[in-house]
Coordinates of N, CA and C in Angstrom, one line a residue:
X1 N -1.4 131.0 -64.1 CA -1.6 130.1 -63.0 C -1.7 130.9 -61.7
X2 N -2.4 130.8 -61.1 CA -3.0 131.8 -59.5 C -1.8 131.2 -59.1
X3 N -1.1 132.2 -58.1 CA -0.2 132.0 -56.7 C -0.2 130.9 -56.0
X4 N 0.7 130.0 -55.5 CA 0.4 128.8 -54.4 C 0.0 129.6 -53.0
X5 N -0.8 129.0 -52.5 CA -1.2 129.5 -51.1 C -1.3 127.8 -50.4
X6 N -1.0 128.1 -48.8 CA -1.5 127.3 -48.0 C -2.5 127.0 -47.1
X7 N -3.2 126.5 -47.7 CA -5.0 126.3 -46.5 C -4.3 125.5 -45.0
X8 N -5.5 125.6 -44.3 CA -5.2 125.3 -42.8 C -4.1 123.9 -42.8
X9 N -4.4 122.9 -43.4 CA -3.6 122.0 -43.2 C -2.2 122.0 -43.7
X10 N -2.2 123.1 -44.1 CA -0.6 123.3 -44.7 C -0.1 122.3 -45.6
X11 N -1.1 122.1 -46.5 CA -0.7 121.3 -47.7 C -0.6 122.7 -49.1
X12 N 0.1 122.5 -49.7 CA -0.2 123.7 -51.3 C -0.9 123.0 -51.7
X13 N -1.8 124.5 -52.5 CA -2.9 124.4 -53.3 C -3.1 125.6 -54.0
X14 N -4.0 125.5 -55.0 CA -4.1 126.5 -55.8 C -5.5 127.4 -55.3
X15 N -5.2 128.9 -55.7 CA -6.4 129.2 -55.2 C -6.2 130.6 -54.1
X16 N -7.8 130.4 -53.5 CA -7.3 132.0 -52.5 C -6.5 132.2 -51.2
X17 N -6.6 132.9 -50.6 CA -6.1 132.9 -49.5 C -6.0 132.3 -48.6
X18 N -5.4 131.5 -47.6 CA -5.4 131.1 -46.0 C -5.9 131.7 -45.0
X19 N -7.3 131.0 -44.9 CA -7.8 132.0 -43.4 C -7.0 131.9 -42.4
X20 N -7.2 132.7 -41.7 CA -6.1 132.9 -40.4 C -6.7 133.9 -39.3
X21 N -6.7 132.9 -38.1 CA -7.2 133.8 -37.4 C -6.2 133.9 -36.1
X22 N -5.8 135.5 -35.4 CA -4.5 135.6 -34.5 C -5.5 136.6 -33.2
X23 N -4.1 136.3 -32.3 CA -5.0 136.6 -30.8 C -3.9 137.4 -30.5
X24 N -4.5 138.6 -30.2 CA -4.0 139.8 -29.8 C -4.0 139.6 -27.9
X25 N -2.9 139.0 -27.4 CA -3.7 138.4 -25.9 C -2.4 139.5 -25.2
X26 N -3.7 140.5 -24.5 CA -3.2 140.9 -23.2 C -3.4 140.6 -22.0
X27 N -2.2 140.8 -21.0 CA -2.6 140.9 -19.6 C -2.5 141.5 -18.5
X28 N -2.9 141.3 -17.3 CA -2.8 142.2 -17.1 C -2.3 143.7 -16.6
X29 N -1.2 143.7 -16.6 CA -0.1 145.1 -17.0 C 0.0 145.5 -18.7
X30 N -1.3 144.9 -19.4 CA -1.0 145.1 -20.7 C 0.2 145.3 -21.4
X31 N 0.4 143.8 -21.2 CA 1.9 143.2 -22.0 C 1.0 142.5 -23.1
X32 N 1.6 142.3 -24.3 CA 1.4 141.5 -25.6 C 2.0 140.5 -25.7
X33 N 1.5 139.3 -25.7 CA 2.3 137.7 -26.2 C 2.4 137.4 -27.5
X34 N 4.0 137.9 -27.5 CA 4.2 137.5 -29.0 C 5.4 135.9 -29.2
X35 N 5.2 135.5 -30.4 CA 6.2 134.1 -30.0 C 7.0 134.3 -30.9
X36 N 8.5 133.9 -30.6 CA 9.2 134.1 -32.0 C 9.6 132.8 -32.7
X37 N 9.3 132.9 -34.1 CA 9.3 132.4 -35.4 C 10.9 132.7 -35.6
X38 N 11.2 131.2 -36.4 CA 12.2 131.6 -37.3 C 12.2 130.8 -39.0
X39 N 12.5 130.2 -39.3 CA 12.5 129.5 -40.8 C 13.2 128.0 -40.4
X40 N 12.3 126.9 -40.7 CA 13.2 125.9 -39.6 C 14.3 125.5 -39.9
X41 N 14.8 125.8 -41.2 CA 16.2 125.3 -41.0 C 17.3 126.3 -41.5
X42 N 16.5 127.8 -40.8 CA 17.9 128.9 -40.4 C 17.5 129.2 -39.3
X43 N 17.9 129.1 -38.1 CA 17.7 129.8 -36.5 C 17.7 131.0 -36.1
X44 N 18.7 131.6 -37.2 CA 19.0 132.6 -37.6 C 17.9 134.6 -38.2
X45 N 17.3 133.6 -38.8 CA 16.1 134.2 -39.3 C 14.8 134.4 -38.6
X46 N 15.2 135.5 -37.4 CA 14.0 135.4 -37.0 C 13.0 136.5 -37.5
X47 N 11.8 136.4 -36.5 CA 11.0 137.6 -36.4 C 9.9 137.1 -34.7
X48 N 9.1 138.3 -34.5 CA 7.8 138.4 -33.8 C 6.7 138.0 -34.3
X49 N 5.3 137.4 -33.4 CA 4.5 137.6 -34.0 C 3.3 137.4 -33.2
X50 N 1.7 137.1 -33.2 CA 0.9 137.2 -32.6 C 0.7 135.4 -32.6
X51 N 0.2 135.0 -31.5 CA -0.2 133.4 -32.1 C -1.6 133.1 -32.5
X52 N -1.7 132.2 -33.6 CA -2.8 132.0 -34.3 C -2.4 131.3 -35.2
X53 N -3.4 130.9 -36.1 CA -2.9 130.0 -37.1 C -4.2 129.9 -38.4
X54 N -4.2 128.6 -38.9 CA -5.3 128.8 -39.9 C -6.5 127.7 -39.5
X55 N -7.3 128.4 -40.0 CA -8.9 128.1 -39.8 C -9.0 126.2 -40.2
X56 N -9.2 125.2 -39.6 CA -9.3 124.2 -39.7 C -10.3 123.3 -40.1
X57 N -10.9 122.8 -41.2 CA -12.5 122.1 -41.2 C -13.3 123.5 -41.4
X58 N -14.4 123.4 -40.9 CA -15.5 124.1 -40.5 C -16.0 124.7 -39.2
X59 N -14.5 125.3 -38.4 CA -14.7 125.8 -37.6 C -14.5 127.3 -38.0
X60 N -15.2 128.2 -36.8 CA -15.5 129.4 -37.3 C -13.6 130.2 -37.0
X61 N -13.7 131.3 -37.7 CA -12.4 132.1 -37.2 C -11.6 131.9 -35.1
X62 N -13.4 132.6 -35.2 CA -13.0 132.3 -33.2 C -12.7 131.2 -33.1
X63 N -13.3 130.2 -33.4 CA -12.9 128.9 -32.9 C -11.1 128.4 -33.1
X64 N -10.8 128.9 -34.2 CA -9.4 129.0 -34.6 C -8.8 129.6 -33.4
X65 N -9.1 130.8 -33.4 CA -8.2 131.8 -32.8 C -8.0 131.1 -31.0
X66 N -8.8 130.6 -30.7 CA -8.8 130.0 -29.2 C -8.1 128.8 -29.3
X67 N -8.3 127.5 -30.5 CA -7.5 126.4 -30.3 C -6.1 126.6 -30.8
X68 N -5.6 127.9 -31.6 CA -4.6 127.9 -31.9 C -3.8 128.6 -30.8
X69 N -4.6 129.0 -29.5 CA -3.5 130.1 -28.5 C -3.9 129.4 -27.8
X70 N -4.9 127.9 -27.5 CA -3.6 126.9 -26.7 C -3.0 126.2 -27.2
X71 N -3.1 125.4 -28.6 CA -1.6 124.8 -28.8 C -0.7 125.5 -28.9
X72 N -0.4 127.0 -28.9 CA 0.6 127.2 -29.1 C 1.2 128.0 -27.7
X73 N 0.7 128.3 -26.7 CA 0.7 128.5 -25.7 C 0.2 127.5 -23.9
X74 N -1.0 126.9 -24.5 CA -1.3 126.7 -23.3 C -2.2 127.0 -22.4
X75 N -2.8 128.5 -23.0 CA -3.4 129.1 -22.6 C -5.2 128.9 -22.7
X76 N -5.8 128.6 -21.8 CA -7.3 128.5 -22.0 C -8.6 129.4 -21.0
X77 N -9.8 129.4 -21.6 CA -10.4 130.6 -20.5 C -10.0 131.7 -20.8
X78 N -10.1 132.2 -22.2 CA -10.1 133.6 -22.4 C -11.4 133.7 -22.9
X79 N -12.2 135.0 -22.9 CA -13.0 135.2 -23.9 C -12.5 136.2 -25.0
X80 N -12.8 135.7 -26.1 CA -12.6 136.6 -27.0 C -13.0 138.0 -27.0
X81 N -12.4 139.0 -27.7 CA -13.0 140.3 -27.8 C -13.3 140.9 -29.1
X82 N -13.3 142.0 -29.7 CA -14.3 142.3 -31.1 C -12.4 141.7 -31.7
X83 N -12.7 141.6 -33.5 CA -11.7 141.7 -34.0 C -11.5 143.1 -34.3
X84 N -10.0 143.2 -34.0 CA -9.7 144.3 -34.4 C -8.8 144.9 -35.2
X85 N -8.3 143.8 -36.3 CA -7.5 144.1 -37.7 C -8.0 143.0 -38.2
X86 N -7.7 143.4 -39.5 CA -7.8 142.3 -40.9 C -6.7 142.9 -41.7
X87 N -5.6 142.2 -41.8 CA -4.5 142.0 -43.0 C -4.3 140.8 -44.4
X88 N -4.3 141.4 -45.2 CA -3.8 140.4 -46.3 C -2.2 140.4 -46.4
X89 N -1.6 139.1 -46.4 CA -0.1 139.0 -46.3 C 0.4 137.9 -47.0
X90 N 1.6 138.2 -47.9 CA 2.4 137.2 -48.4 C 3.6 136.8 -48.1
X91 N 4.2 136.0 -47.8 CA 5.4 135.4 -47.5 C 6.0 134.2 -48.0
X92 N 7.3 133.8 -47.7 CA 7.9 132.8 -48.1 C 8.2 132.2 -46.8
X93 N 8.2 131.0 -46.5 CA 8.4 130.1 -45.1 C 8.4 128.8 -45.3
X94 N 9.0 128.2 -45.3 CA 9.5 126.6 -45.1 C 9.7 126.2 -46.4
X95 N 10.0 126.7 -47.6 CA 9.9 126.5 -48.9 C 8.5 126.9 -49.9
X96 N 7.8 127.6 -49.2 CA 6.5 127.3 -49.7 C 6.2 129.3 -49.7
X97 N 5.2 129.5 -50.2 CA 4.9 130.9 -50.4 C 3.3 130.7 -49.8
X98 N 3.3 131.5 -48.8 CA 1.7 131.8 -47.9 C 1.2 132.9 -48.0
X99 N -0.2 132.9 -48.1 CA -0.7 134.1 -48.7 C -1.8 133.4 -48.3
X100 N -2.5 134.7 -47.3 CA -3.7 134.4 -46.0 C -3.9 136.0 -45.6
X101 N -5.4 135.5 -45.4 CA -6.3 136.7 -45.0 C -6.3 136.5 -43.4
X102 N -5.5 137.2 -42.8 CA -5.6 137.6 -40.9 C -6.6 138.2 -40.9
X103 N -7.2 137.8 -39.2 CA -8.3 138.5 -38.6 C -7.8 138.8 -37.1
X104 N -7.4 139.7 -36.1 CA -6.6 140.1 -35.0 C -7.8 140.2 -33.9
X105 N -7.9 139.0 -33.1 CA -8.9 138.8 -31.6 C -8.3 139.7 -30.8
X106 N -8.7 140.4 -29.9 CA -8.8 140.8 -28.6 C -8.8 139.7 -27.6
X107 N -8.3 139.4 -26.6 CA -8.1 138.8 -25.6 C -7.2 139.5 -24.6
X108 N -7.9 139.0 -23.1 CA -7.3 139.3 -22.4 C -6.9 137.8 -21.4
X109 N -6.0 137.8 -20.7 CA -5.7 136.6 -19.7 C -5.5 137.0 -17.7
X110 N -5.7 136.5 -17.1 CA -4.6 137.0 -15.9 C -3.2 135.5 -16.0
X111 N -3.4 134.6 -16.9 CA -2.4 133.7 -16.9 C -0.7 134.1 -17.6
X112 N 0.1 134.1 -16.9 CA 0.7 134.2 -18.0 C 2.3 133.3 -18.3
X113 N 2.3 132.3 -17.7 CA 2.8 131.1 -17.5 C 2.3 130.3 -19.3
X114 N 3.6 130.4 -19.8 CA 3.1 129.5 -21.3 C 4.0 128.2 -21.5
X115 N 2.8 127.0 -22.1 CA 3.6 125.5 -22.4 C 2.9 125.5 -23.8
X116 N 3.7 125.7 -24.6 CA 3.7 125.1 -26.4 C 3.6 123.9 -26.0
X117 N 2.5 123.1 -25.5 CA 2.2 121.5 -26.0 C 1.8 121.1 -27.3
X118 N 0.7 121.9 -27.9 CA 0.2 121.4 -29.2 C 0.7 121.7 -30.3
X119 N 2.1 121.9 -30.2 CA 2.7 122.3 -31.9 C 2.7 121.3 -32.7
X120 N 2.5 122.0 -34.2 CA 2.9 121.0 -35.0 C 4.1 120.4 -35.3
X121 N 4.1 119.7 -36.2 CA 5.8 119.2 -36.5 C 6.4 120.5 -37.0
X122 N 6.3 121.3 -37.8 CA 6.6 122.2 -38.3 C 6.9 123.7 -37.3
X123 N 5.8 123.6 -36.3 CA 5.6 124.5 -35.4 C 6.7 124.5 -34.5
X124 N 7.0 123.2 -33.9 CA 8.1 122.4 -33.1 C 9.6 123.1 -34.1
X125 N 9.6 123.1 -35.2 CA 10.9 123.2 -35.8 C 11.1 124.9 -36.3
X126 N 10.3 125.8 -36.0 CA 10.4 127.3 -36.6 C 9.6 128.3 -35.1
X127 N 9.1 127.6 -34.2 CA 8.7 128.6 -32.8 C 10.1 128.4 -32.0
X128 N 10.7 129.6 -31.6 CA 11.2 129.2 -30.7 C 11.4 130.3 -29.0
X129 N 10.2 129.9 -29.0 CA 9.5 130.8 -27.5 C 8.6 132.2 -27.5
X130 N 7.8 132.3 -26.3 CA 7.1 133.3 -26.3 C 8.0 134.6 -25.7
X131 N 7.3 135.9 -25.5 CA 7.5 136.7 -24.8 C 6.6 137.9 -24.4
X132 N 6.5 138.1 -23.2 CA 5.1 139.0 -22.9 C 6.5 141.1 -22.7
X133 N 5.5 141.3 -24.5 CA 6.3 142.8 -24.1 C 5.5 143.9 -24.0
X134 N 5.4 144.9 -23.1 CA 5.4 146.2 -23.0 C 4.7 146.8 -24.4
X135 N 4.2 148.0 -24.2 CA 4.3 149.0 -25.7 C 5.2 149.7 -25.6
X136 N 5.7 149.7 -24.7 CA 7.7 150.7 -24.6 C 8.2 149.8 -25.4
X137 N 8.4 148.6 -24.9 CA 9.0 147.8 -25.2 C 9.4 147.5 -26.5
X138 N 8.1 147.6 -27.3 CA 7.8 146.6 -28.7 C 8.2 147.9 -29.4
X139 N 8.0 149.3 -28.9 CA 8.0 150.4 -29.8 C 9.7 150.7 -29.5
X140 N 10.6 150.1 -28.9 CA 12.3 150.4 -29.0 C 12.6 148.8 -30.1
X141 N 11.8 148.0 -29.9 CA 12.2 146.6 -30.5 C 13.1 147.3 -32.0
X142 N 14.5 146.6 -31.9 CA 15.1 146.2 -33.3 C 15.1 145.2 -34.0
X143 N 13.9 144.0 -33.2 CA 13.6 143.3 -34.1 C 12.3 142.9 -35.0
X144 N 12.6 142.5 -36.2 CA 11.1 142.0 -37.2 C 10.0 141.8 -36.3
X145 N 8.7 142.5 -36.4 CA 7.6 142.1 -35.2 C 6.8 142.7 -36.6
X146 N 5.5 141.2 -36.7 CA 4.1 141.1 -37.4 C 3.2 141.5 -36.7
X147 N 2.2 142.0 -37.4 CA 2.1 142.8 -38.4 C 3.6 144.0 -38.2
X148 N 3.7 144.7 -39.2 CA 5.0 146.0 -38.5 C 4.8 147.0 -38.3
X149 N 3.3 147.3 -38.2 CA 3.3 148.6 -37.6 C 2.6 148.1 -35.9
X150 N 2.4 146.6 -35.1 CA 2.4 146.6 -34.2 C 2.3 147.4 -32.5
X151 N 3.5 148.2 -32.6 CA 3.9 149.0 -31.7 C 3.1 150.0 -31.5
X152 N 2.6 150.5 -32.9 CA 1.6 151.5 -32.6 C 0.3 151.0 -32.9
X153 N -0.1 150.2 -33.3 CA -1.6 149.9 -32.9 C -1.9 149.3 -31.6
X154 N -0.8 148.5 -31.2 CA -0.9 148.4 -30.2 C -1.2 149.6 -29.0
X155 N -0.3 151.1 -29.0 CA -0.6 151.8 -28.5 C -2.2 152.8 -28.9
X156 N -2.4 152.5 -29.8 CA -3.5 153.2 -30.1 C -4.4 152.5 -29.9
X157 N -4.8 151.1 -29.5 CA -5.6 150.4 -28.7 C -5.7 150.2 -27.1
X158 N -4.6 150.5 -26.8 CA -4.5 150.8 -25.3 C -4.5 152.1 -24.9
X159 N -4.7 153.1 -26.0 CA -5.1 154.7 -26.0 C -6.6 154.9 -25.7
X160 N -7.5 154.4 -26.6 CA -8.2 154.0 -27.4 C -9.2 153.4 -27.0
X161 N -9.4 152.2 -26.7 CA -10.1 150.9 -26.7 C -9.8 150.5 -28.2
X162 N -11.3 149.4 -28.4 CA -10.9 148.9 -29.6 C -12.0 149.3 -30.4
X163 N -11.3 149.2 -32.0 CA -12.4 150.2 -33.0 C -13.0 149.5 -33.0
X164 N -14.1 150.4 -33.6 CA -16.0 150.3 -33.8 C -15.9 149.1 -34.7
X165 N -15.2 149.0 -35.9 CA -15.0 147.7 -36.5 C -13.8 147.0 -37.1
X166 N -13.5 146.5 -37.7 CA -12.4 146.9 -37.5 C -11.6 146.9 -38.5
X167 N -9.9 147.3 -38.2 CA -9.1 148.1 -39.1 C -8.7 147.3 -40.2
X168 N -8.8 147.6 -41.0 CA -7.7 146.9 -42.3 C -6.4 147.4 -42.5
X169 N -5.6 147.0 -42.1 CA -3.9 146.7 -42.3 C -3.6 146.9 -43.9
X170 N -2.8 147.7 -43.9 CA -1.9 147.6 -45.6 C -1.4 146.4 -45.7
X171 N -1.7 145.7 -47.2 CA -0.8 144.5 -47.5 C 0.1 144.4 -47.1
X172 N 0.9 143.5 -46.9 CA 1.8 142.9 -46.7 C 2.5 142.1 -47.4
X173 N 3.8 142.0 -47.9 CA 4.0 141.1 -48.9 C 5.4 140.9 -48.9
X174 N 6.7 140.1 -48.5 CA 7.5 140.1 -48.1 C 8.7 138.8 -49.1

């Protein structure tokens, strides 16, 4: 029997992976907006992460990647930039086991004032706030930050620019 995975609507199903598309949103002092996640009924349990979510209907990745960083921020009027990671990752979260193919947008903002209006029910019960950090910052962090090598791609994008195409991420599987 193939792995449970969850498609965009966050129902289980059988089958492949969860598209997922995440926004790498800087601004501008090139700080990273990450939100932190916990497991909704340990508070306890947290981690970092990029906001995005999964691909909905028949809209494209980008289209994802923009409706998901305003509901989950607020944030609108970015243009997107190339992607610049693809990760496959598995996890366990709310009872359920997710297993989704990430694609990592480039964005930039001058906004940086965030309102989580459009969470889900679920989203409402496991986000609990943004934070705009540094690459000092994220590279001293002692806590869980997705992807985990973060800190330094991060720095190697702001070294850098962004690759020619883009990177694939080691699995992930947690």
């Amino acid at each position: 029997m193939p792995a449970e995975s969850t498609p965009a609507g966050g129902e289980p199903s059988e089958g492949g992976p969860r598209g997922v598309a995440r926004v790498v949103l800087l601004d501008p002092a090139d700080r990273i907006l990450l939100l932190r996640g916990h497991e909704p009924d340990d508070p306890s349990d947290t981690w970092w992460f990029t906001p995005g979510g999964g691909v909905e209907g028949v809209e494209t990745r980008a289209q994802a990647a923009l409706r998901e960083l305003f509901e989950e921020t607020g944030i609108t009027g970015v243009d997107l930039g190339p992607v610049l990671w693809r990760r496959r990752c598995s996890f366990p979260f709310a009872g359920l086991r997710w297993d989704q193919d990430e694609w990592y947008y480039l964005a930039r903002t001058t906004r940086t004032a965030v309102a989580a209006t459009g969470l889900t029910e679920l989203e409402r019960r496991s986000v609990a706030g943004a934070r705009w950090w540094t690459c000092q910052e994220l590279s001293r962090a002692h806590e869980t930050v997705y992807p985990t090598r973060l800190a330094e791609l991060l720095r190697t994008l702001l070294d850098e620019g962004p690759p020619a195409s883009p990177v694939t991420l080691n699995t992930e599987i947690v």
